[in-house]
Amino acid sequence: MRAMETGRERNRKGAATLLALVLVAIAATLSGCGGVVSSNSQSPTPPPLAPSTSQSLTITGSILANATNGVAYTSTDHAGGGTLPYTWSISSGQLPPGLTVTGTTGNISGTPTTNGAYNFTLKVADSSSTQLSASASNTITVSANIFDQYSGFTTMPSPNPSTGLFRTEKFGNKWMFVDPANNGFFMIGIYVFSENQLIDNFGSSYYLRTAAKYGDNGPTWATAQLKRIQSWGFNTSAAYASAYVLPTTVSNTWSTPDHTNPVKAPFIALARPAHYGMLNQNNWSPQPIKNMLFGASQYYTGFHPGDGVADYFDANLQTFFTNELTADPAVVAIKSSPYKQYMIGMNVDDGDEMYGFGNGPDFVTGHSNAHLGWLVLTMSPVQTANDVKKFVYPDTTVYSKKALHDQMVAKYGTIAALNTAWGSNYTTFDSSGKPITGEGIATGDGLTVAFTKTLANGAVSAFSLQIFVAGQPVGGDTGKGTVWGPNLTGTINYSTGALSLTFSAGHAPASSVAITANYAQNGWGIGSGLMDEDGRTAHQPWVGKDFTFMTDVNANVKTDLDNYLFQIAGHYFSMCKTVVQTWMPGLMYLGPDSLGSWGAPSNRNVLKAAAQYIDVMVMSGALTQPMLDFVYTYYGDKPIFTGEFRTANADSALFSYKDSGAFTTQQLRGQNYLNTVTTYPTAAYTANGSRPYVGTVWWMYLDSWGEKLNWGLVSLMDNAYDGHESVMGTGGVGVPSVPCSPPLDLYLCGGEQKNYGDVITSVTQAHQQIMQAVQH
């Protein structure tokens, strides 16, 4: 496994196949719908366009008036009335050289080549027997290219010296990235800009189709895709990008002198020490980091994230991350590249593994995270084995619960003082249980694999039983009454201590070797110590049972758990920033790939911790003004950027699958994006008028076949949803027969099951408007 990551693991994806920083295209995590079917597939006929009953025809849209020399331009007028379909043309005047009008859509696109003001009349005619027409006069002014090699604004130079890396600073009341050329930069990126190998129900995959189209799945594909997204106004490869779209990758296929991609764009790196540390990929730490929630209390009935939540206070996490950045060849290649300055910063960990750092009680969205402090207070203080991660832990301590214990000792000093504050009745800060070590189970004979024994002490605490052979841990209990090890299965009756063990064939304990057990009697879940807390009914007068909003939790308990949430988030963020800065001094730490959840900001205690360490925070979805002001209150006057998530299954290659609550057409999807993101350049914190948005990132490049969701700008037939490529075409289903849109017009597109709508025009227009607004 390599440490470069290319697939996103949210509720909207599967498991990743590569290890930590964004580089290599993934196979099994992310998927889009395939628009290809076998040659004998039956394809539905696209429904005819319904004629309009209007007796007049009018032009209702407006053309973008400004274009930049050498930068892709697109703008579309709209018409109303008459009879569909329409035919568009230039009836007088001249478009700027490099731009053309599409007769069927009114889309004016291309890359202008000559400065100046160009006047023209755009005409639309309908299909009625007595043809109706309408015209509108327009001017497009082409100005000199104001972008540097990183897509920063040469018209917005920083007055401060360049650091040679990306950074942030304020231009008046406006936060901006500053690129290595020392110019202001607004980031417009794409998440998961990568290949996809999943086989869809048409028997093929994007990976196979693009190999046939471009001749490879790497360098040629990547160069073409970079040109494509840049023509839509994107300037950054965000988290989970293919190695081949990064300027730091070297391949002999590229004919540049240094064999790097001739199209270079900024990128965001992604490391995932929490996720991969729980798997201990490449043995980069002495012991795997535990999934804290594996030991969650039975009284916690909320969401369990599939990959778990790392034990942030385990020192192995920092060891793992340090080794990940210094030992992984892909990461080393980035750091040694002469183009490393194109790296905007580093995200550390996926928001999916940040459960407990998401939305808190301030904004009730229906997707609020449980309070991580409550979870830690009530979870087991030890784990011996995890049958999901497939590890036996020599060191059984859950360090995050130990940290909570240590904080309470430091604050209260005596258990009596804590009990007075909490209204509790603990007998000790520790566990009141009795630790049992080295209890004999049996002696091996080299042949026997099955053993039974009733432990000398009943009332065994869940998660505490550990089995040793010759003094080496070989298994432990999973908290479910089962015993697991790589070569061991068994059961444990926690009440009676009845134990049964079965070693797998070929792994019988050797002759004269002792089989022993460690465990806790009357400990967690049974005992009366703080470390025995599990949220049991008898303790709910102070710990409550509302683990999300904590409405029924003792006020002092809530205060202490809020403080603990601040401390655990700060500890984790601090560790991440320390490792990132050690690896590359001056590189920005961008926090997880998203904080908050479902369009709401993180818990205030997490934001307060983020303010101390995160240089630019990534939010999930658009924020209302109250949310934005909430961020200011707890995160401060600091820059942010946001991820954007939209689908329109009904008007996509995934039309057979529903996407509840989403858009019905690509045009509506794109218009909503345009209406939303064009507010970011001027959105401001109410308290001081500071404009915090420094970028936006679209989720994601391709449709997701695994989720059956139209997240993509591109189908898995490699057709952009622009109303031109994403069609059936003359060749029929599965046969590309339509010249692709510029700049890929030398390739063939089409071959979809139906004709789909246009999201690309609105997306491109949104980016053009953003770039104009940012300069003011």
C-alpha positions as a printed Julia matrix, in Angstrom:
776×3 Matrix{Float64}:
   0.0     0.0     0.0
   1.13    3.51   -0.74
   0.39    6.54    1.34
  -1.18    8.61   -1.4
  -4.95    8.73   -1.35
  -7.33    9.14   -4.26
 -10.82    8.16   -3.17
 -13.06    9.89   -0.64
 -14.59    7.95    2.23
 -17.8     9.71    3.29
 -21.25    8.37    3.68
 -21.09    8.76   -0.1
 -18.32    6.3    -0.86
 -16.76    2.91   -0.25
 -13.42    1.87    1.2
 -10.18    3.35   -0.14
  -7.5     1.18   -1.65
  -4.45    3.41   -1.24
  -2.82    4.89    1.79
  -2.6     8.53    2.75
  -1.92   11.55    0.52
  -3.97   12.37   -2.54
  -2.2    10.92   -5.52
  -3.26    7.7    -7.18
  -6.54    6.86   -8.9
  -8.66    4.53   -6.83
 -10.65    1.56   -7.79
 -13.09    0.6    -5.14
 -14.08    3.72   -3.25
 -15.76    6.0    -5.67
 -17.84    5.22   -8.63
 -20.0     6.75  -11.2
 -22.69    5.42  -13.42
 -21.58    3.94  -16.67
 -23.34    5.24  -19.7
 -22.3     2.19  -21.75
 -24.31   -0.95  -22.33
 -23.54   -4.11  -24.24
 -24.33   -4.19  -27.94
 -27.51   -6.18  -27.44
 -28.92   -3.84  -24.77
 -32.24   -2.18  -25.42
 -32.18    1.59  -25.05
 -35.19    3.8   -24.47
 -35.92    6.49  -27.01
 -35.47   10.0   -25.63
 -38.88   11.61  -25.11
 -39.82   14.24  -27.69
 -39.62   17.85  -26.69
 -43.06   19.24  -25.94
 -44.03   22.15  -28.18
 -44.72   25.49  -26.61
 -48.16   27.04  -27.0
 -46.81   30.6   -26.81
 -47.42   32.82  -29.84
 -44.32   34.93  -29.21
 -40.6    34.32  -28.87
 -38.32   36.33  -26.6
 -34.7    36.17  -25.47
 -34.74   36.03  -21.69
 -31.1    35.6   -20.7
 -27.99   37.72  -20.88
 -24.49   37.11  -22.15
 -21.47   37.55  -19.88
 -19.93   40.82  -21.0
 -16.3    40.16  -20.04
 -13.84   37.57  -21.27
 -10.13   37.04  -20.72
  -7.65   36.53  -23.51
  -6.38   32.94  -23.47
  -8.88   31.81  -20.82
 -11.82   29.56  -21.66
 -15.16   31.37  -21.89
 -18.73   30.13  -21.98
 -22.03   31.92  -21.73
 -25.57   30.95  -22.71
 -28.62   33.04  -23.49
 -32.09   31.61  -22.99
 -35.35   32.02  -24.86
 -39.0    31.71  -24.01
 -42.11   31.07  -26.07
 -42.42   29.86  -29.63
 -42.05   26.21  -30.57
 -39.08   24.07  -29.64
 -36.42   23.33  -30.78
 -34.72   26.68  -31.28
 -31.94   27.62  -33.7
 -29.38   30.23  -32.61
 -27.06   32.27  -34.82
 -25.09   35.51  -35.09
 -27.13   37.69  -37.44
 -24.78   40.67  -37.5
 -21.49   41.83  -36.04
 -18.72   39.55  -34.86
 -17.91   37.34  -31.93
 -14.43   37.66  -30.46
 -11.96   35.48  -32.41
 -11.84   32.04  -30.77
 -15.51   32.04  -29.72
 -18.36   30.3   -31.52
 -22.1    29.92  -30.95
 -23.77   26.5   -30.76
 -26.84   26.59  -32.95
 -28.98   24.29  -30.84
 -28.32   25.8   -27.4
 -27.23   29.41  -27.8
 -24.02   28.56  -25.97
 -21.14   30.87  -26.85
 -17.87   29.18  -25.96
 -14.22   28.84  -26.75
 -11.02   30.61  -25.83
 -10.76   34.23  -27.0
  -7.5    35.16  -28.68
  -7.68   38.89  -29.39
  -8.33   41.8   -27.03
 -11.05   44.31  -27.79
 -14.79   45.02  -27.62
 -16.88   42.94  -30.03
 -20.47   43.9   -30.88
 -22.85   41.33  -32.3
 -26.51   40.45  -32.57
 -27.6    37.05  -31.3
 -30.67   35.68  -33.05
 -32.96   32.82  -32.08
 -35.59   31.24  -34.34
 -38.2    28.65  -33.39
 -39.61   25.62  -35.29
 -43.18   26.77  -35.88
 -44.64   26.62  -39.38
 -44.77   30.4   -39.33
 -41.32   30.87  -37.91
 -40.87   33.25  -35.01
 -37.57   34.92  -34.2
 -36.03   37.32  -31.71
 -32.73   39.16  -31.53
 -30.61   40.82  -28.88
 -27.59   43.08  -29.22
 -24.55   42.2   -27.1
 -20.97   43.22  -26.49
 -18.19   40.95  -25.23
 -15.02   42.73  -24.18
 -11.85   40.65  -24.24
  -9.15   41.86  -21.87
  -5.56   40.84  -21.32
  -4.87   37.71  -19.33
  -4.47   38.73  -15.72
  -3.59   35.29  -14.34
  -0.12   34.05  -13.41
   1.09   30.46  -13.78
  -0.81   29.41  -10.64
  -4.04   31.2   -11.73
  -3.41   34.0    -9.25
  -4.41   37.56  -10.13
  -1.52   39.66  -11.41
  -3.78   42.64  -10.68
  -3.77   41.74   -6.96
  -0.11   41.56   -5.88
   0.62   41.17   -2.19
   2.59   44.0    -0.57
   4.45   41.42    1.54
   7.45   39.3     0.5
   6.77   35.93   -1.12
   7.32   32.83    0.99
   7.7    30.58   -2.05
   4.58   28.67   -0.94
   0.87   29.35   -0.83
  -0.32   31.33    2.19
  -3.3    33.49    3.18
  -3.59   37.15    4.0
  -6.09   39.96    3.88
  -6.53   42.36    0.97
  -8.42   45.11    2.74
 -11.37   43.33    4.37
 -11.08   40.32    2.07
  -9.22   37.1     2.84
  -7.34   35.56   -0.09
  -4.88   32.83   -0.78
  -1.57   34.24   -1.98
   0.26   32.07   -4.49
   4.03   31.54   -4.78
   4.17   34.34   -7.38
   2.87   36.58   -4.57
  -0.51   37.29   -6.15
  -3.99   36.93   -4.72
  -5.61   33.58   -5.59
  -9.18   32.31   -5.23
  -9.37   28.52   -5.28
 -11.99   26.73   -7.4
 -11.34   23.01   -7.06
 -12.69   19.52   -7.7
 -12.71   16.72   -5.15
 -11.93   13.18   -6.32
 -10.41   14.18   -9.64
  -9.44   10.63  -10.41
  -9.99    7.48  -12.41
 -12.52    4.84  -11.4
 -12.28    1.1   -11.91
 -15.64   -0.18  -10.65
 -17.51   -2.34  -13.12
 -21.05   -1.07  -13.47
 -24.15   -2.99  -14.52
 -23.29   -2.45  -18.18
 -20.21   -4.62  -17.82
 -17.54   -1.96  -18.18
 -15.99    0.91  -16.23
 -14.77    4.46  -16.66
 -11.23    3.13  -16.4
 -11.67    0.78  -19.35
 -13.6     3.25  -21.46
 -11.09    6.05  -21.04
  -8.19    3.7   -21.74
  -9.77    3.05  -25.12
 -10.52    6.74  -25.66
  -7.18    8.29  -24.68
  -4.82    5.39  -25.12
  -3.94    5.26  -21.43
  -5.42    5.76  -17.97
  -2.69    8.05  -16.78
  -0.69   10.82  -18.44
  -2.73   11.36  -21.62
  -6.0    11.05  -19.73
  -4.84   13.5   -17.07
  -3.66   16.17  -19.47
  -6.97   16.02  -21.32
  -8.99   16.26  -18.12
  -6.97   19.19  -16.81
  -7.62   21.08  -20.03
 -11.29   20.21  -19.71
 -11.77   21.42  -16.13
  -9.74   24.56  -16.76
 -12.09   25.39  -19.62
 -14.89   25.27  -17.0
 -13.04   27.66  -14.7
 -11.57   25.2   -12.2
  -8.02   25.94  -11.12
  -7.25   23.35   -8.42
  -7.17   19.6    -7.87
  -8.55   19.19   -4.37
  -8.39   16.17   -2.06
  -8.46   12.7    -3.62
  -6.92   13.49   -6.99
  -5.09   11.11   -9.29
  -1.32   11.31   -9.22
  -1.34   12.08  -12.9
  -3.12   15.42  -12.53
  -0.46   16.68  -10.11
   2.44   18.78  -11.4
   4.86   16.81   -9.21
   4.35   13.48  -11.0
   6.91   12.27  -13.53
   6.09    9.97  -16.46
   8.03    9.24  -19.63
   4.77    9.53  -21.58
   4.89   13.3   -21.22
   7.22   14.89  -23.77
   8.13   17.87  -21.6
  11.87   18.14  -20.86
  11.39   16.99  -17.28
   8.58   14.53  -18.16
   6.0    16.28  -16.01
   2.44   17.11  -17.02
   2.48   20.03  -19.48
  -0.71   21.35  -17.83
   0.09   22.34  -14.27
  -2.4    23.38  -11.62
  -2.34   23.89   -7.85
  -3.41   20.96   -5.69
  -4.31   20.01   -2.14
  -2.6    17.03   -0.55
  -4.43   14.66    1.78
  -2.92   12.51    4.51
  -5.05   10.14    6.6
  -3.14    9.06    9.7
  -6.27    8.45   11.8
  -7.8     6.13    9.2
  -4.66    4.28    8.17
  -3.15    4.39   11.64
  -6.06    2.23   12.83
  -4.9    -0.26   10.18
  -1.21    0.39   10.88
  -0.4     0.39    7.19
   3.26   -0.36    6.51
   3.8    -0.79   10.26
   4.48    2.91   10.6
   3.73    2.8    14.33
   4.71    0.25   17.0
   1.05   -0.64   17.53
  -2.18    0.12   15.66
  -4.22    3.03   16.94
  -7.51    1.82   18.42
 -10.95    2.7    17.15
 -12.36    4.31   20.29
 -15.96    3.61   19.33
 -15.31   -0.11   19.12
 -15.53    0.0    22.92
 -18.65    2.2    23.02
 -21.18    1.62   25.78
 -24.37   -0.34   25.18
 -26.18    2.82   26.3
 -24.91    4.63   23.25
 -27.46    3.85   20.53
 -26.41    6.45   17.96
 -24.47    6.35   14.71
 -21.33    4.24   14.46
 -19.09    5.46   11.61
 -17.98    2.51    9.56
 -14.24    3.12    9.87
 -14.36    4.23   13.48
 -12.8     7.16   15.35
  -9.11    7.02   16.23
  -7.82    7.19   19.79
  -6.43   10.7    19.33
  -4.43   10.74   22.56
  -2.48    7.62   21.6
   1.14    8.68   20.96
   1.3     6.07   18.21
  -0.83    8.38   16.06
   1.88   11.02   15.83
   4.5     8.34   15.23
   2.44    6.89   12.41
   1.85   10.28   10.77
   5.52   11.28   11.03
   6.63    8.04    9.39
   3.91    8.32    6.78
   5.24   11.67    5.58
   8.9    10.74    5.72
   8.84    7.14    4.47
   6.18    6.95    1.79
   7.76    7.18   -1.68
   4.87    9.15   -3.16
   5.11   11.76   -0.43
   8.87   11.93   -0.78
   8.38   12.53   -4.51
   6.18   15.55   -3.82
   8.64   17.08   -1.39
  11.57   16.58   -3.74
   9.75   17.92   -6.81
  10.68   21.33   -8.22
   6.92   21.91   -8.49
   6.05   21.3    -4.85
   5.15   24.98   -4.52
   1.94   24.18   -6.44
   0.71   22.46   -3.27
  -1.74   24.84   -1.58
  -1.72   22.94    1.68
  -2.54   19.64    3.3
  -5.81   18.22    4.54
  -5.29   15.68    7.3
  -7.92   12.97    7.57
 -11.34   12.55    6.06
 -14.33   14.14    7.78
 -15.95   10.7     7.93
 -13.44    9.65   10.59
 -14.02   12.92   12.47
 -17.32   11.84   14.01
 -17.76   13.85   17.17
 -16.09   16.89   15.56
 -19.18   17.66   13.47
 -22.31   19.7    14.02
 -23.23   20.14   17.66
 -26.34   21.37   19.49
 -26.34   24.89   18.03
 -27.82   24.0    14.62
 -30.28   21.13   14.61
 -30.01   19.67   11.12
 -31.01   16.07   11.76
 -27.37   15.02   11.27
 -25.82   16.33   14.47
 -22.86   14.39   15.84
 -22.97   12.75   19.24
 -20.91   14.63   21.82
 -17.47   13.02   21.74
 -16.91   13.85   25.41
 -19.99   11.83   26.38
 -18.85    8.94   24.2
 -15.39    8.89   25.8
 -16.78    9.19   29.34
 -18.96    6.11   28.83
 -16.71    3.9    26.65
 -14.47    1.1    27.85
 -11.07    2.28   29.14
  -9.38   -0.75   27.58
  -9.51   -2.84   24.42
  -7.72   -6.13   23.95
  -8.71   -7.15   20.42
 -10.7    -5.84   17.47
 -12.19   -8.47   15.18
 -13.12   -5.81   12.58
  -9.7    -4.18   12.27
  -8.13   -7.63   12.88
  -5.74   -6.67   15.65
  -4.76   -7.88   19.09
  -3.46   -4.98   21.17
  -0.44   -5.58   23.42
  -1.08   -2.17   25.0
  -4.75   -2.26   25.97
  -5.17    1.33   27.22
  -7.64    3.64   25.47
  -5.66    6.84   25.9
  -8.48    9.25   25.19
 -10.42    7.97   28.2
  -7.24    8.12   30.26
  -6.85   11.76   29.19
 -10.36   12.53   30.41
  -9.49   10.85   33.71
  -6.3    12.93   33.99
  -8.15   16.18   33.26
 -10.7    15.46   35.99
  -7.95   14.62   38.48
  -6.17   17.87   37.61
  -9.32   19.93   37.99
 -10.93   18.4    41.08
  -8.05   16.82   42.99
 -10.31   14.5    44.97
 -13.14   12.24   43.93
 -15.28   13.85   46.6
 -14.91   17.23   44.91
 -15.9    15.76   41.56
 -18.9    14.03   43.15
 -20.03   17.31   44.7
 -19.82   19.08   41.33
 -21.4    16.3    39.31
 -23.92   14.95   41.8
 -22.27   11.56   41.29
 -21.21    8.8    43.67
 -17.91    7.47   42.31
 -15.52    5.84   44.77
 -12.34    6.57   42.81
 -11.06    8.37   39.73
  -9.8     4.99   38.57
 -11.62    1.68   38.24
 -12.86   -0.04   41.38
 -12.45   -3.36   39.58
  -9.86   -5.94   40.43
  -7.18   -6.56   37.77
  -6.43  -10.27   37.3
  -3.14  -11.1    35.6
  -1.61  -14.37   34.51
  -4.48  -16.68   35.47
  -3.67  -20.12   34.13
  -6.01  -21.6    31.52
  -4.11  -24.67   30.34
  -0.74  -25.98   29.18
  -0.22  -26.76   25.54
   0.83  -30.17   24.23
   1.43  -29.23   20.6
  -1.74  -31.08   19.49
  -4.75  -29.84   21.43
  -6.53  -26.84   19.94
  -9.69  -26.61   22.09
  -9.68  -25.56   25.74
 -12.35  -24.73   28.29
 -12.04  -23.17   31.71
 -14.21  -21.31   34.18
 -12.2   -18.35   35.34
 -11.56  -18.13   39.04
 -13.26  -14.74   39.23
 -16.66  -14.08   37.69
 -18.09  -10.7    36.74
 -15.57  -10.24   33.94
 -15.64   -6.74   32.44
 -16.33   -6.59   28.72
 -13.32   -5.78   26.5
 -10.86   -6.63   29.29
 -10.09  -10.31   28.67
  -6.75  -10.98   27.01
  -5.36  -14.42   26.14
  -1.62  -15.16   26.19
   0.44  -18.07   24.9
   3.97  -18.2    26.28
   3.46  -14.66   27.54
   2.54  -13.24   24.13
  -0.98  -11.83   23.53
  -2.81  -13.91   20.94
  -6.43  -12.85   21.41
  -8.95  -10.92   23.41
 -12.64  -10.41   23.92
 -14.6    -8.14   21.58
 -17.13   -6.88   24.11
 -19.78   -9.14   22.59
 -19.03  -12.31   24.55
 -16.69  -13.6    21.86
 -12.93  -14.09   21.85
 -10.95  -13.3    18.71
  -7.37  -13.59   17.58
  -5.71  -14.11   14.21
  -5.58  -17.83   14.98
  -8.08  -18.04   17.79
 -11.83  -18.02   18.36
 -13.83  -18.52   21.53
 -16.52  -17.34   23.9
 -16.63  -15.77   27.34
 -19.58  -15.64   29.71
 -19.0   -12.35   31.49
 -21.19  -13.3    34.46
 -19.85  -16.77   35.22
 -16.38  -16.56   33.68
 -16.97  -19.66   31.54
 -14.33  -19.53   28.82
 -13.85  -21.63   25.69
 -10.96  -21.27   23.26
 -10.27  -22.9    19.91
  -7.0   -22.38   18.08
  -6.95  -22.78   14.33
  -5.33  -25.81   12.71
  -1.57  -25.66   12.83
  -1.57  -23.2    15.71
  -2.02  -25.48   18.71
  -0.01  -24.14   21.67
   3.34  -25.9    21.83
   4.15  -28.56   24.4
   4.64  -27.22   27.93
   3.66  -23.69   26.9
   1.36  -21.85   29.29
  -1.98  -20.42   28.16
  -2.96  -17.6    30.5
  -5.5   -14.8    30.79
  -5.6   -11.23   32.02
  -8.92   -9.53   32.73
 -10.73   -7.13   35.04
 -13.29   -8.31   37.57
 -16.12   -5.91   38.4
 -14.53   -3.14   36.34
 -16.0    -1.08   33.5
 -19.77   -1.29   33.3
 -19.93   -2.86   36.77
 -17.66   -1.01   39.18
 -18.04    2.3    40.97
 -15.03    4.25   39.66
 -15.0     7.08   37.14
 -13.23    4.78   34.68
 -16.07    2.27   35.12
 -18.64    4.76   33.81
 -20.75    3.35   30.99
 -23.85    5.56   31.12
 -25.88    2.93   32.99
 -29.38    3.77   34.15
 -28.32    4.35   37.76
 -25.86    7.04   36.62
 -28.2     8.87   34.28
 -29.18   11.47   36.91
 -25.78   13.08   36.18
 -24.6    11.66   32.83
 -28.06   11.69   31.25
 -28.92    9.71   28.16
 -29.06   12.5    25.58
 -25.61   11.87   24.1
 -26.12   14.39   21.27
 -27.49   17.6    22.78
 -26.89   16.66   26.46
 -30.13   18.33   27.53
 -30.46   16.04   30.56
 -26.8    16.04   31.61
 -25.74   17.69   34.87
 -24.6    21.24   34.09
 -21.11   20.72   35.55
 -20.71   17.42   33.72
 -21.68   19.17   30.49
 -19.15   21.94   31.13
 -16.4    19.41   31.8
 -17.26   17.37   28.7
 -17.36   20.52   26.57
 -13.9    21.42   27.88
 -12.72   17.9    27.16
 -14.04   18.15   23.57
 -12.02   21.35   23.18
  -8.94   19.6    24.6
  -9.17   16.45   22.47
  -9.77   18.44   19.28
  -6.9    20.76   20.14
  -4.6    17.84   20.9
  -5.36   16.22   17.55
  -5.13   19.45   15.51
  -1.9    20.41   17.26
  -0.35   17.03   16.51
  -1.34   17.29   12.84
   0.05   20.79   12.42
   3.3    19.89   14.16
   3.91   16.95   11.84
   2.93   18.89    8.7
   5.17   21.83    9.59
   8.06   19.53   10.43
   7.69   17.82    7.08
   7.51   21.06    5.1
   7.97   24.29    7.06
   5.53   26.96    5.93
   3.03   24.56    4.35
  -0.54   25.37    5.36
  -2.43   22.9     7.53
  -6.03   22.82    6.26
  -7.51   20.53    8.9
  -9.69   17.56    7.89
 -11.09   17.55    4.36
 -14.27   18.94    5.93
 -15.33   20.06    9.38
 -18.95   20.31   10.36
 -21.62   18.11    8.82
 -24.5    18.38    6.39
 -24.23   22.11    5.86
 -23.71   23.12    9.49
 -20.53   24.18   11.3
 -18.73   22.1    13.89
 -19.44   22.12   17.59
 -18.27   25.44   19.09
 -15.65   23.65   21.19
 -14.13   22.1    18.07
 -14.11   25.49   16.33
 -12.28   27.04   19.28
  -9.62   24.34   18.98
  -9.44   24.7    15.2
  -8.83   28.43   15.58
  -5.53   27.73   17.33
  -4.04   25.4    14.71
  -5.91   25.25   11.38
  -4.78   27.8     8.81
  -7.81   27.53    6.52
 -10.86   25.54    7.59
 -12.9    23.49    5.11
 -16.65   23.63    5.66
 -19.25   21.2     4.35
 -21.84   23.01    2.24
 -23.13   26.57    2.17
 -23.53   28.41    5.46
 -26.39   30.68    6.39
 -25.52   34.1     7.82
 -26.19   32.92   11.41
 -23.88   29.96   10.78
 -21.2    32.2     9.32
 -21.4    34.5    12.31
 -21.27   31.48   14.63
 -18.02   30.46   12.9
 -16.64   33.96   13.49
 -17.56   33.84   17.18
 -15.64   30.63   17.86
 -13.13   30.33   14.99
 -12.35   34.01   14.71
 -11.54   36.23   11.75
  -9.89   33.5     9.72
 -10.35   32.22    6.14
 -12.53   29.28    5.1
 -13.55   27.42    1.97
 -16.42   25.06    1.36
 -17.36   21.82   -0.39
 -20.38   21.79   -2.69
 -22.63   18.71   -3.09
 -25.47   18.41   -5.63
 -27.12   15.68   -7.69
 -29.77   15.45  -10.42
 -30.2    11.72  -10.97
 -33.36   12.09  -13.05
 -31.42   13.98  -15.73
 -28.26   11.87  -15.71
 -26.86    8.47  -16.55
 -28.25    7.36  -13.16
 -31.85    8.16  -14.07
 -32.95    4.68  -12.94
 -32.05    5.5    -9.33
 -33.66    8.06   -7.07
 -31.79   10.74   -5.17
 -34.22   12.02   -2.6
 -34.56   15.77   -2.35
 -32.17   16.59   -5.2
 -32.65   18.47   -8.46
 -34.77   17.26  -11.35
 -32.6    18.64  -14.15
 -28.95   19.44  -14.74
 -29.92   23.03  -15.51
 -31.57   23.44  -12.09
 -28.6    21.77  -10.44
 -26.21   24.17  -12.14
 -28.36   27.22  -11.49
 -28.47   26.41   -7.78
 -24.69   26.08   -7.74
 -24.33   29.41   -9.54
 -26.78   31.14   -7.2
 -24.94   29.78   -4.16
 -21.23   30.08   -4.89
 -21.39   33.51   -6.48
 -22.37   34.86   -3.06
 -19.09   33.68   -1.5
 -16.78   36.47   -2.69
 -18.92   39.08   -0.92
 -20.21   37.05    2.04
 -18.97   38.6     5.27
 -18.87   38.15    9.0
 -21.42   40.57   10.45
 -19.22   41.57   13.37
 -16.41   43.15   11.34
 -17.34   42.92    7.65
 -14.46   40.56    6.94
 -14.98   38.37    3.85
 -13.7    34.88    4.78
 -14.28   32.69    1.69
 -11.07   31.91   -0.18
 -12.37   29.07   -2.32
 -14.96   26.46   -3.14
 -14.65   22.79   -4.12
 -17.1    20.73   -6.2
 -17.86   17.17   -5.05
 -16.95   15.29   -7.33
 -15.54   14.84  -10.87
 -17.38   11.61  -11.78
 -20.78   10.16  -11.0
 -20.82    7.6    -8.19
 -21.83    4.15   -9.35
 -21.36    2.72   -5.85
 -23.87    5.16   -4.39
 -25.93    5.45   -7.59
 -25.69    9.23   -7.31
 -25.05   11.88   -9.94
 -22.36   13.82   -8.06
 -20.28   14.19  -11.18
 -19.71   16.79  -13.82
 -18.85   13.83  -16.04
 -20.56   10.47  -16.56
 -18.63    7.21  -16.64
 -18.91    7.31  -20.4
 -16.53   10.29  -19.96
 -19.2    12.66  -21.22
 -19.48   16.08  -19.64
 -23.0    17.05  -18.61
 -23.02   20.01  -21.0
 -25.99   19.1   -23.2
 -23.66   18.25  -26.07
 -21.44   15.38  -24.94
 -23.93   13.68  -22.62
 -26.25   12.46  -25.37
 -27.0     9.25  -27.2
 -25.61   10.48  -30.51
 -25.94    8.99  -33.95
 -24.09    5.81  -33.03
 -26.6     4.8   -30.37
 -26.09    3.54  -26.86
 -22.51    2.64  -25.98
 -21.0     4.05  -29.18
 -19.28    7.46  -28.95
 -20.17    9.3   -32.14
 -20.33   13.01  -31.26
 -17.23   15.23  -31.31
 -16.53   16.2   -27.71
 -16.82   19.81  -26.67
 -13.7    21.99  -26.84
 -10.95   21.58  -25.79
 -11.42   17.82  -26.32
 -13.07   18.13  -29.74
 -10.54   15.76  -31.32
 -12.12   12.93  -29.29
 -15.57   11.36  -29.6
 -18.27   11.56  -26.94
 -21.9    10.55  -26.66
 -23.25    6.99  -26.52
 -25.43    7.58  -23.46
 -28.75    5.83  -22.9
 -30.6     9.13  -23.15
 -29.93   12.79  -23.83
 -29.07   14.63  -20.61
 -29.08   18.29  -19.71
 -26.46   20.98  -19.19
 -24.9    21.73  -15.8
 -21.53   22.8   -17.2
 -22.67   26.13  -18.59
 -23.94   27.35  -15.23
 -20.87   25.99  -13.44
 -18.58   27.81  -15.85
 -20.57   31.01  -15.6
 -20.45   30.79  -11.81
 -16.67   30.61  -11.91
 -16.41   33.52  -14.31
 -18.61   35.64  -12.06
 -16.6    34.64   -8.99
 -13.35   35.69  -10.62
 -14.83   39.04  -11.55
 -16.29   39.6    -8.07
 -13.12   38.63   -6.21
 -11.23   41.52   -7.79
 -13.56   44.12   -6.28
